[in-house]
Tab-separated table of C-alpha atoms in Angstrom:
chain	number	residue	atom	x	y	z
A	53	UNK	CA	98.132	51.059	20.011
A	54	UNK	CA	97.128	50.512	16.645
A	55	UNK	CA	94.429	48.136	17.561
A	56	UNK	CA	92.806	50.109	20.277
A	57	UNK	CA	92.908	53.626	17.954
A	58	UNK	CA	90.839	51.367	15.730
A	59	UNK	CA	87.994	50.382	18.194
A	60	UNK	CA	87.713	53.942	20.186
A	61	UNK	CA	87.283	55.076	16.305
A	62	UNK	CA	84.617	52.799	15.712
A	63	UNK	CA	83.406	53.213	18.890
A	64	UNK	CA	83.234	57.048	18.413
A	65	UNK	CA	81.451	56.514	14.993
A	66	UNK	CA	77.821	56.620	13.522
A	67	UNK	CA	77.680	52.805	13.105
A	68	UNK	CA	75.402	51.369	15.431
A	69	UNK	CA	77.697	49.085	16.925
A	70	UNK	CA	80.199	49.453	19.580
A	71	UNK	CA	77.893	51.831	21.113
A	72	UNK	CA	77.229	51.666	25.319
A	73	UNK	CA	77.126	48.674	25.770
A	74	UNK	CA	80.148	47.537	24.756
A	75	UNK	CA	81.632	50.474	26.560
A	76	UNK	CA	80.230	49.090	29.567
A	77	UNK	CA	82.334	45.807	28.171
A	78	UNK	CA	85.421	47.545	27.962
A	79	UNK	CA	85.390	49.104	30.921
A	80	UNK	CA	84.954	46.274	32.885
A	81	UNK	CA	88.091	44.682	30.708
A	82	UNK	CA	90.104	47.220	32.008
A	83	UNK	CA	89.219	47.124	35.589
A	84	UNK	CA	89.676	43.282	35.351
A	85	UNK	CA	93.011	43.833	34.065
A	86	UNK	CA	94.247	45.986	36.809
A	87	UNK	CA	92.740	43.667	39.407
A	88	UNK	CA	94.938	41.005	37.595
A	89	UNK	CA	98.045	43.513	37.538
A	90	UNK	CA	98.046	44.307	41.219
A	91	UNK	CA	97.311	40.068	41.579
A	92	UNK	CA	100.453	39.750	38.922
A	93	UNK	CA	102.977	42.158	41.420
A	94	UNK	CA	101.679	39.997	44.470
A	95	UNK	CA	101.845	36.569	43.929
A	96	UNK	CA	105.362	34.934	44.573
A	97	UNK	CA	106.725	37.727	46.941
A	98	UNK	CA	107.187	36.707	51.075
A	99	UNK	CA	106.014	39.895	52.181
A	100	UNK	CA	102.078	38.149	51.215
A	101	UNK	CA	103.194	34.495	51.059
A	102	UNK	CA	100.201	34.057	53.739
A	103	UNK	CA	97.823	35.447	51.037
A	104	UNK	CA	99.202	33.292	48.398
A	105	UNK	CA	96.538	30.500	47.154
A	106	UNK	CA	93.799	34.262	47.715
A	107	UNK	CA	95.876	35.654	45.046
A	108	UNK	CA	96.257	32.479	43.108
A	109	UNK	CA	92.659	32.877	42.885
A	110	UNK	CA	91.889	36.586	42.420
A	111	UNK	CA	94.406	36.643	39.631
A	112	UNK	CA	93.163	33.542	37.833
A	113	UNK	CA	89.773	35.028	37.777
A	114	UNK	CA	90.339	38.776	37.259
A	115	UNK	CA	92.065	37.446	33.642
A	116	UNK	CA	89.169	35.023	33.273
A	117	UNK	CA	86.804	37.834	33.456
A	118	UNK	CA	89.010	40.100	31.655
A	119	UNK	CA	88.831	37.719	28.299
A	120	UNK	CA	84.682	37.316	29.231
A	121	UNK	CA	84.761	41.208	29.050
A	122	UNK	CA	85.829	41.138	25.922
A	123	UNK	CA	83.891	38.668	24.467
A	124	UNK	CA	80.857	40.663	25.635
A	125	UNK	CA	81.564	43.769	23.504
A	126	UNK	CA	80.757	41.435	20.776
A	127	UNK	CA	77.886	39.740	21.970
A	128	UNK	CA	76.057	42.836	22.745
A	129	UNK	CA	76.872	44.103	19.342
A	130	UNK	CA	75.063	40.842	17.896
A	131	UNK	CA	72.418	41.262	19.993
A	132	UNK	CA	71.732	45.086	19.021
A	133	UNK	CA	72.106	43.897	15.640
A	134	UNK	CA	69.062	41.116	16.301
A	135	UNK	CA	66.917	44.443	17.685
A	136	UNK	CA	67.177	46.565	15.129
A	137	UNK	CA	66.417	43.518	12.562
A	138	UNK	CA	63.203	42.521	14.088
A	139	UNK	CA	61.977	46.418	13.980
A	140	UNK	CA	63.108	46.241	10.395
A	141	UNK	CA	60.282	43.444	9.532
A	142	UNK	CA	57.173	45.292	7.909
A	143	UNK	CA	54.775	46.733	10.457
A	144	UNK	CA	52.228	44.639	9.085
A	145	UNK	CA	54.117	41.418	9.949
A	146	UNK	CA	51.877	40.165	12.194
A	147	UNK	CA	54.933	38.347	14.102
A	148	UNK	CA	56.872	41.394	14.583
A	149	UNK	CA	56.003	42.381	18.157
A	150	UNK	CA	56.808	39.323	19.036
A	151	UNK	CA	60.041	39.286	17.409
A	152	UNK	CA	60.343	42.914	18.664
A	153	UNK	CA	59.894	41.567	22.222
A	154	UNK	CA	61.984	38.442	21.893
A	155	UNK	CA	65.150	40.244	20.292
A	156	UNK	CA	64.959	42.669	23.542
A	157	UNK	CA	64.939	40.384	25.883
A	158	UNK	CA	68.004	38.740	24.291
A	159	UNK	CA	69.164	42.304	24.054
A	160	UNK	CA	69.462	42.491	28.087
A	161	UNK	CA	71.663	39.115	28.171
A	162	UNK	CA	74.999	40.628	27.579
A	163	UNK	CA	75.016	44.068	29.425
A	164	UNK	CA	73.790	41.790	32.323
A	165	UNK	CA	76.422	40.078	31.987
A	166	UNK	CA	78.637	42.557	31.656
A	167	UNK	CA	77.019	44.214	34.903
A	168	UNK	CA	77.799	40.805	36.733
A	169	UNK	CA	81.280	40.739	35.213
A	170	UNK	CA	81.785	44.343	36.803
A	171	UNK	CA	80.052	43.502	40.326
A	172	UNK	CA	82.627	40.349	40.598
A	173	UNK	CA	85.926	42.557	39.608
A	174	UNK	CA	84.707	45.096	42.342
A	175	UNK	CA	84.146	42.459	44.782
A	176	UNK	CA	88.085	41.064	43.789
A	177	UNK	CA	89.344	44.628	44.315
A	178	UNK	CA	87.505	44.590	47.451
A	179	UNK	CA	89.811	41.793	48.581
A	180	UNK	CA	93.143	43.526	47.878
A	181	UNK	CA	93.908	46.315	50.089
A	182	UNK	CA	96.086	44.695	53.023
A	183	UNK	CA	96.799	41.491	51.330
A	184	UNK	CA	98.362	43.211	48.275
A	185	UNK	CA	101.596	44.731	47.467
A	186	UNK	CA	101.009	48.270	48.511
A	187	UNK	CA	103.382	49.853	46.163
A	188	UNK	CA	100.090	49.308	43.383
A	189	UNK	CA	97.271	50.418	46.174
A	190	UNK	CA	96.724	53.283	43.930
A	191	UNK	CA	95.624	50.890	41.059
A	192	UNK	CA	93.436	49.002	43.469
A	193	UNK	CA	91.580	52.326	43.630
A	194	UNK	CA	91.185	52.826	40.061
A	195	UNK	CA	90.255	49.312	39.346
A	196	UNK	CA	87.520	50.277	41.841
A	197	UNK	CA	85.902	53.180	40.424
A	198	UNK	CA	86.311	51.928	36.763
A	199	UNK	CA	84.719	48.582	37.888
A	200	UNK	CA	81.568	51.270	39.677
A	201	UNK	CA	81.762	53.022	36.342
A	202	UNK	CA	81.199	49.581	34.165
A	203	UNK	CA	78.700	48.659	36.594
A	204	UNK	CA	76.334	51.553	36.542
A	205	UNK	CA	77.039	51.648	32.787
A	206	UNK	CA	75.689	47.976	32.138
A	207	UNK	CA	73.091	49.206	34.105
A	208	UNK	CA	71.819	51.139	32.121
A	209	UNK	CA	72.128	49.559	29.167
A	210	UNK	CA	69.851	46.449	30.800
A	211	UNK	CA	67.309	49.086	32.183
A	212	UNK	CA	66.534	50.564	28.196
A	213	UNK	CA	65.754	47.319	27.088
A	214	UNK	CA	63.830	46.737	30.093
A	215	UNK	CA	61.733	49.691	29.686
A	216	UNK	CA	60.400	48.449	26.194
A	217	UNK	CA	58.953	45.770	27.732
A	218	UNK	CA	55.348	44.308	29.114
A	219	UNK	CA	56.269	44.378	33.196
A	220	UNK	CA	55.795	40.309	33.080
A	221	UNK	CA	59.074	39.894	31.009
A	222	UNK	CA	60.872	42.953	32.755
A	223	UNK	CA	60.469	41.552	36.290
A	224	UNK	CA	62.346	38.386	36.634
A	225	UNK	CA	65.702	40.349	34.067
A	226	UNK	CA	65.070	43.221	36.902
A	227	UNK	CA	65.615	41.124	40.169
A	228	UNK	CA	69.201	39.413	37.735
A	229	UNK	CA	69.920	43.029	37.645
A	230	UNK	CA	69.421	43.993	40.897
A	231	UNK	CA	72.062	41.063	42.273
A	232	UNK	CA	74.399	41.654	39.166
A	233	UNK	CA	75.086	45.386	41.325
A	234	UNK	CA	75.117	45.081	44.864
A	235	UNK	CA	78.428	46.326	44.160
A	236	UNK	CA	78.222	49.482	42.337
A	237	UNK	CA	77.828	51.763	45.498
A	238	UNK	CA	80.859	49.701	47.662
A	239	UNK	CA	83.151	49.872	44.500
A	240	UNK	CA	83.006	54.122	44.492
A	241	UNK	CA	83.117	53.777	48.516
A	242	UNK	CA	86.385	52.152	48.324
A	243	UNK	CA	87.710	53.683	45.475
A	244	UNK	CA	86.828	56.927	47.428
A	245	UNK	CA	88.528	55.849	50.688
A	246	UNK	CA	91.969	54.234	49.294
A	247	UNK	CA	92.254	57.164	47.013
A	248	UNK	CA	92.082	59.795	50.891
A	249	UNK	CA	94.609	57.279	52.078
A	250	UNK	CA	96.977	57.625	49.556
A	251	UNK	CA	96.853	61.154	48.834
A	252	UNK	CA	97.751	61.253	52.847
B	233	UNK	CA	89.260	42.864	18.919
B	234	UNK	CA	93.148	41.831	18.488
B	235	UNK	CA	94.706	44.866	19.529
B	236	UNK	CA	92.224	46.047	22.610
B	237	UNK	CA	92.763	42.279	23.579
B	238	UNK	CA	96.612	42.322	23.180
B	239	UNK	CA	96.788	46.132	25.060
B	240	UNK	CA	94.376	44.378	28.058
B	241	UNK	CA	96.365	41.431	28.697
B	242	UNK	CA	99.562	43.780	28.843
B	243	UNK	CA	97.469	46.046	31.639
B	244	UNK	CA	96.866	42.981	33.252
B	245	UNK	CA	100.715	41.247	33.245
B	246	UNK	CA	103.174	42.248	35.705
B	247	UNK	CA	104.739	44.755	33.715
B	248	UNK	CA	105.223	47.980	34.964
B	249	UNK	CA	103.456	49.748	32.509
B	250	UNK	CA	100.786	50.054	31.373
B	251	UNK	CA	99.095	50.851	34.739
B	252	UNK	CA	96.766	52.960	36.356
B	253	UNK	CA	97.629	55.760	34.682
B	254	UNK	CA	97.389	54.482	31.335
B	255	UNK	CA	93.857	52.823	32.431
B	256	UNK	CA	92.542	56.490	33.019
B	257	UNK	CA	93.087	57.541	29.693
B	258	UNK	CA	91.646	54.496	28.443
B	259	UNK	CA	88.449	54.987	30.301
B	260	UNK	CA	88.511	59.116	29.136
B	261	UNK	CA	89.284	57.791	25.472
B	262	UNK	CA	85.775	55.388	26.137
B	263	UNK	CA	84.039	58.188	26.996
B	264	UNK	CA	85.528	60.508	24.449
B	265	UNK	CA	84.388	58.052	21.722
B	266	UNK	CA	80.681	57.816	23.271
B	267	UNK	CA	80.092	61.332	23.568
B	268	UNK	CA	81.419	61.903	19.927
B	269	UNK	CA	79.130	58.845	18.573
B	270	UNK	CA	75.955	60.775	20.448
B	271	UNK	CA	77.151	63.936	18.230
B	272	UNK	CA	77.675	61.840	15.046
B	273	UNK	CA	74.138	60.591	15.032
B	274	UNK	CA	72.995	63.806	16.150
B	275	UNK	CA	74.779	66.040	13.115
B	276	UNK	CA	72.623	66.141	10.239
B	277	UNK	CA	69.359	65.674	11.295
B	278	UNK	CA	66.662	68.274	10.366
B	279	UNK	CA	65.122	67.420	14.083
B	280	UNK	CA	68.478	68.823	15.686
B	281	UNK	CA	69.336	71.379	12.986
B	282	UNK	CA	69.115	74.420	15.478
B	283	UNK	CA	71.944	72.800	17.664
B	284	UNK	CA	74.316	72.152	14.193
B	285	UNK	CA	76.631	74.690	15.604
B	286	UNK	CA	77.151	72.880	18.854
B	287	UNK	CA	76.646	69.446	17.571
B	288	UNK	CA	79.493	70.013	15.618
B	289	UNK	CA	82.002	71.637	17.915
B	290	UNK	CA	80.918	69.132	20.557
B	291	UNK	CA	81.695	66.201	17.676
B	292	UNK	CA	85.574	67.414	16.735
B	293	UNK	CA	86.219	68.401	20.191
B	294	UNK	CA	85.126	64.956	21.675
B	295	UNK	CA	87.281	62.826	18.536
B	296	UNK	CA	90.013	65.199	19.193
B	297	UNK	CA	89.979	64.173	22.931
B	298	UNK	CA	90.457	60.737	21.838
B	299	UNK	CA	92.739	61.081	20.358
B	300	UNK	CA	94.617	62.767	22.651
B	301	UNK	CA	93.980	60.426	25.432
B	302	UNK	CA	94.996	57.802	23.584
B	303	UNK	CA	98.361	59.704	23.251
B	304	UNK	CA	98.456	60.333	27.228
B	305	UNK	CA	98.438	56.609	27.711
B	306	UNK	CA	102.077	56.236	26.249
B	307	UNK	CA	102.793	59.453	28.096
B	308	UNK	CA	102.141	58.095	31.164
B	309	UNK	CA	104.463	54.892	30.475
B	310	UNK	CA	107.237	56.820	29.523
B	311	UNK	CA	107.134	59.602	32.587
B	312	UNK	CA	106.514	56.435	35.089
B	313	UNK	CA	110.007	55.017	33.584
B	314	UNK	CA	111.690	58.358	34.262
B	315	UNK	CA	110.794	57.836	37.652
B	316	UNK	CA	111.409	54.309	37.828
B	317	UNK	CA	115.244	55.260	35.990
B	318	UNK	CA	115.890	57.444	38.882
B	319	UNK	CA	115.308	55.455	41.803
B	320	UNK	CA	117.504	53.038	40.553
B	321	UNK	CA	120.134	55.595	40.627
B	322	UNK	CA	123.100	54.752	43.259
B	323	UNK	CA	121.483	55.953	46.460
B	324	UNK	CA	125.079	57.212	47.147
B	325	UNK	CA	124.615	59.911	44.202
B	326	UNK	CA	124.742	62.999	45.795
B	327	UNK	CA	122.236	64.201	42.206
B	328	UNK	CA	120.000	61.135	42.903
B	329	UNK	CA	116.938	62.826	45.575
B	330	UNK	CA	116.662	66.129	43.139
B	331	UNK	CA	116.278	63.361	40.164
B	332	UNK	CA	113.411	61.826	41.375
B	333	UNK	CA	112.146	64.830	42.808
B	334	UNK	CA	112.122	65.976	38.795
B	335	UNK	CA	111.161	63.095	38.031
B	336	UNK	CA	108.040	62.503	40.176
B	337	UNK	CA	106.759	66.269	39.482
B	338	UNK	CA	106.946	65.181	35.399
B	339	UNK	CA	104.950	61.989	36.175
B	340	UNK	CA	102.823	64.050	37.393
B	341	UNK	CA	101.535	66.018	33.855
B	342	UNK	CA	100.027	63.046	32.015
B	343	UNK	CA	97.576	61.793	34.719
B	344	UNK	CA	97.154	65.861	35.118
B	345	UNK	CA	96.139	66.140	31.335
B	346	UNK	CA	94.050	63.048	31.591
B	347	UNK	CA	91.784	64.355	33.996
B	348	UNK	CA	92.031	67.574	32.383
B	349	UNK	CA	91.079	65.826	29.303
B	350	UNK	CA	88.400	63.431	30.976
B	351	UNK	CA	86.556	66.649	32.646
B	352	UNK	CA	86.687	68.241	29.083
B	353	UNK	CA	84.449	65.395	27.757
B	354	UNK	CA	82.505	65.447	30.995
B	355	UNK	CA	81.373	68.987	30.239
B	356	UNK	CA	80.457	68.152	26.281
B	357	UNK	CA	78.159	65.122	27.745
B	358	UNK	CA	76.270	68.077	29.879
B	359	UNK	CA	75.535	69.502	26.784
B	360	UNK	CA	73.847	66.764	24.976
B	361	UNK	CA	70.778	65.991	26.825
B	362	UNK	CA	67.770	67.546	25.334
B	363	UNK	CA	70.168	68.631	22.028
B	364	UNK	CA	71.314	64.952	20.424
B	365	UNK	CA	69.591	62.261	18.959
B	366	UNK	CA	67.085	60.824	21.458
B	367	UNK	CA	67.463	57.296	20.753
B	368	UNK	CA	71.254	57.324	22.289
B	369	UNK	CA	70.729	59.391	25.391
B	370	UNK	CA	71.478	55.792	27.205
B	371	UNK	CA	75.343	56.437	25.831
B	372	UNK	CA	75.535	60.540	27.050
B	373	UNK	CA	74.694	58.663	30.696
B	374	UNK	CA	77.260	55.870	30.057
B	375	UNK	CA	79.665	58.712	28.766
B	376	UNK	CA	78.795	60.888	31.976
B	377	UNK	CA	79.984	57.645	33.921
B	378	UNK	CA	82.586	57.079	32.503
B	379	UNK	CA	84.211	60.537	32.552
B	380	UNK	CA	83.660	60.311	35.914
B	381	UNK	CA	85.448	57.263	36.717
B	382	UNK	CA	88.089	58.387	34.387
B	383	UNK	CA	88.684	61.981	36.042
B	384	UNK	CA	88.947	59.734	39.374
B	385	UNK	CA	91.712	57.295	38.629
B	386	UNK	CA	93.792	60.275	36.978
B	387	UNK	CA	93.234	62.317	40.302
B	388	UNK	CA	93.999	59.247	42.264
B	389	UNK	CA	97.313	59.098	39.682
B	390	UNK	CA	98.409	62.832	40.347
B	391	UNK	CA	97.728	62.431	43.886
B	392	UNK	CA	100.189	59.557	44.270
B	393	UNK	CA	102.678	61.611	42.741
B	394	UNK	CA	102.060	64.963	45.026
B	395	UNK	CA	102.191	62.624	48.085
B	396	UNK	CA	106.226	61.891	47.614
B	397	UNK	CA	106.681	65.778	47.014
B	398	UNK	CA	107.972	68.815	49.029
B	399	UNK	CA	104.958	70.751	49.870
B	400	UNK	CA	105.986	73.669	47.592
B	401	UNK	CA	106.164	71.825	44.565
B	402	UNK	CA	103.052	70.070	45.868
B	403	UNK	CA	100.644	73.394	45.887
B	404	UNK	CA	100.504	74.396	42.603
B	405	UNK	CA	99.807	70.851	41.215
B	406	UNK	CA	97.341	70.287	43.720
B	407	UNK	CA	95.645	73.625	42.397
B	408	UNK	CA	95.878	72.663	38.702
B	409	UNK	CA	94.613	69.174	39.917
B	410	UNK	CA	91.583	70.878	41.463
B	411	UNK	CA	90.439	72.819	38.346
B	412	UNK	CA	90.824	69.526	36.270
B	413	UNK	CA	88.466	67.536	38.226
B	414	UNK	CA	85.869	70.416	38.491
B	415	UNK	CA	83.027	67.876	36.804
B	416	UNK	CA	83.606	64.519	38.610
B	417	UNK	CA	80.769	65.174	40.918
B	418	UNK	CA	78.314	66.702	38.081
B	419	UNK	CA	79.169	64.264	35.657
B	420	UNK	CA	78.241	61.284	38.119
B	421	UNK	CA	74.759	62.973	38.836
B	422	UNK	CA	74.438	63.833	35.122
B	423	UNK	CA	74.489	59.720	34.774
B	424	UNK	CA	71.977	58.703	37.738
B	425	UNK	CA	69.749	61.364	36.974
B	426	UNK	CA	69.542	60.227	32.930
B	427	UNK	CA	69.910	56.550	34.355
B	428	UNK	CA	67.063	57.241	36.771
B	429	UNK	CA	64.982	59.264	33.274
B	430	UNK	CA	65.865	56.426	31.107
B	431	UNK	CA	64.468	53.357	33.411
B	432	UNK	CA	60.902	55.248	33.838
């Protein structure tokens, strides 16, 4: 566990960078990765045979977001970085609200990403239950409300660099945002639900 | 990113373990490591120096919960192969019921400690708004979702567990399970509401 001790401890650090963002990343890794597990312990077996070429596909894509996921920690620590360089030019730089205002609006690329990353792994989840083998329902669940959890986290991490800007620029990354978590409030519904169905 | 990549794609393979469980503490750890970067860039500074006290109970508390969940991840491996080793016990063996009875109520302590753990960190991310740095308040509301989705999945864990177990074993894990997931509702307002603050 080497590795991950490493990046929790940077995480949990003063650097700037991993900070929320690529939380939000990691979270939606994780949720991915059970979606692929539960995929992983379906595929193959007769009991869901009729499910087969579904499964082919969820689990193809939950590790093809799983590896974006990842990727997007980093990008939205470059993109931080890019921020906090452009409000490092001299205030009397007469380019730097401009820069200010470009490097933000780069800023909201990855955690919107991210937040559409989430929304898809909660929609894959969404397709398990029934057609999945039900001795990993329980991960199902939790790949559910970590997948709400990454979504409302990317969230927020798009709506701060949102606020910083003139309402022309924030409108069009609002309405991305808006369709990048239709599925924040189903994800904790079915979380919710499987998890009163399995604790019978 | 080696390690966090190498630890994902094992969540995600068929393998047993790590699951679920291990996922929880993963998502706790996340948070763990948010709410102690908040209290990092928070110790210090002459703007907070009336909370020092806090700011720096809340900061070793919150690494030493990382630590720890960390630690519950491999815990939760090993106590899902005890149960795992005694189902494949000879169903003739007249020992082999009261060994995965043991069994399942030992599987049932790590995901028990991680939401124990995850509602800990909930409770130090109540403290920080209004008493840490300002410019991270976005990561005390992606902390605050993230305990909360972590605190979920371990309850969701436990509960699995109970559900295979006598009822008398049953009550007094469902009890402990009840005081460890005393934050999962706060903790998910504490997000929206600094979500809703942040935004504007």
């Amino acid at each position: 566990m080497q590795g991950v001790d490493d990046w929790l401890a940077e995480l949990g650090s003063a650097a700037p960078t991993p900070g929320g963002g690529a939380a939000a990343a990691m979270t939606a890794a994780i949720a991915a990765g059970l979606v692929e597990m539960v995929a992983n312990l379906t595929t193959g077996r007769p009991r869901y045979a009729q499910y087969e070429a579904d499964t082919a596909r969820i689990l193809a894509r939950a590790a093809a977001l799983r590896t974006e996921a990842v990727g997007l920690a980093e990008a939205d620590a470059a993109a931080f970085g890019g921020v906090m360089a452009a409000y490092r030019l001299p205030r009397e730089d007469p380019g730097r609200a401009e820069a200010v205002r470009v490097a933000t609006i780069a800023a909201a690329e990855p955690p919107l990403r991210i937040a559409a990353v989430a929304n898809e792994v909660a929609g894959l989840a969404a397709e398990l239950p029934g057609r999945s083998n039900r001795t990993v329902l329980s991960d199902v669940a939790v790949a559910a409300s970590t997948a709400a959890a990454a979504i409302e986290s990317a969230a927020i991490n798009v709506e701060i660099n949102l606020a910083g800007l003139p309402e022309a620029d924030r409108a069009p990354l609002a309405e991305r945002l808006t369709a990048a978590t239709t599925r924040l409030a189903p994800a904790r519904d079915l979380a919710a639900h499987l998890r009163a169905e399995l604790a019978g």
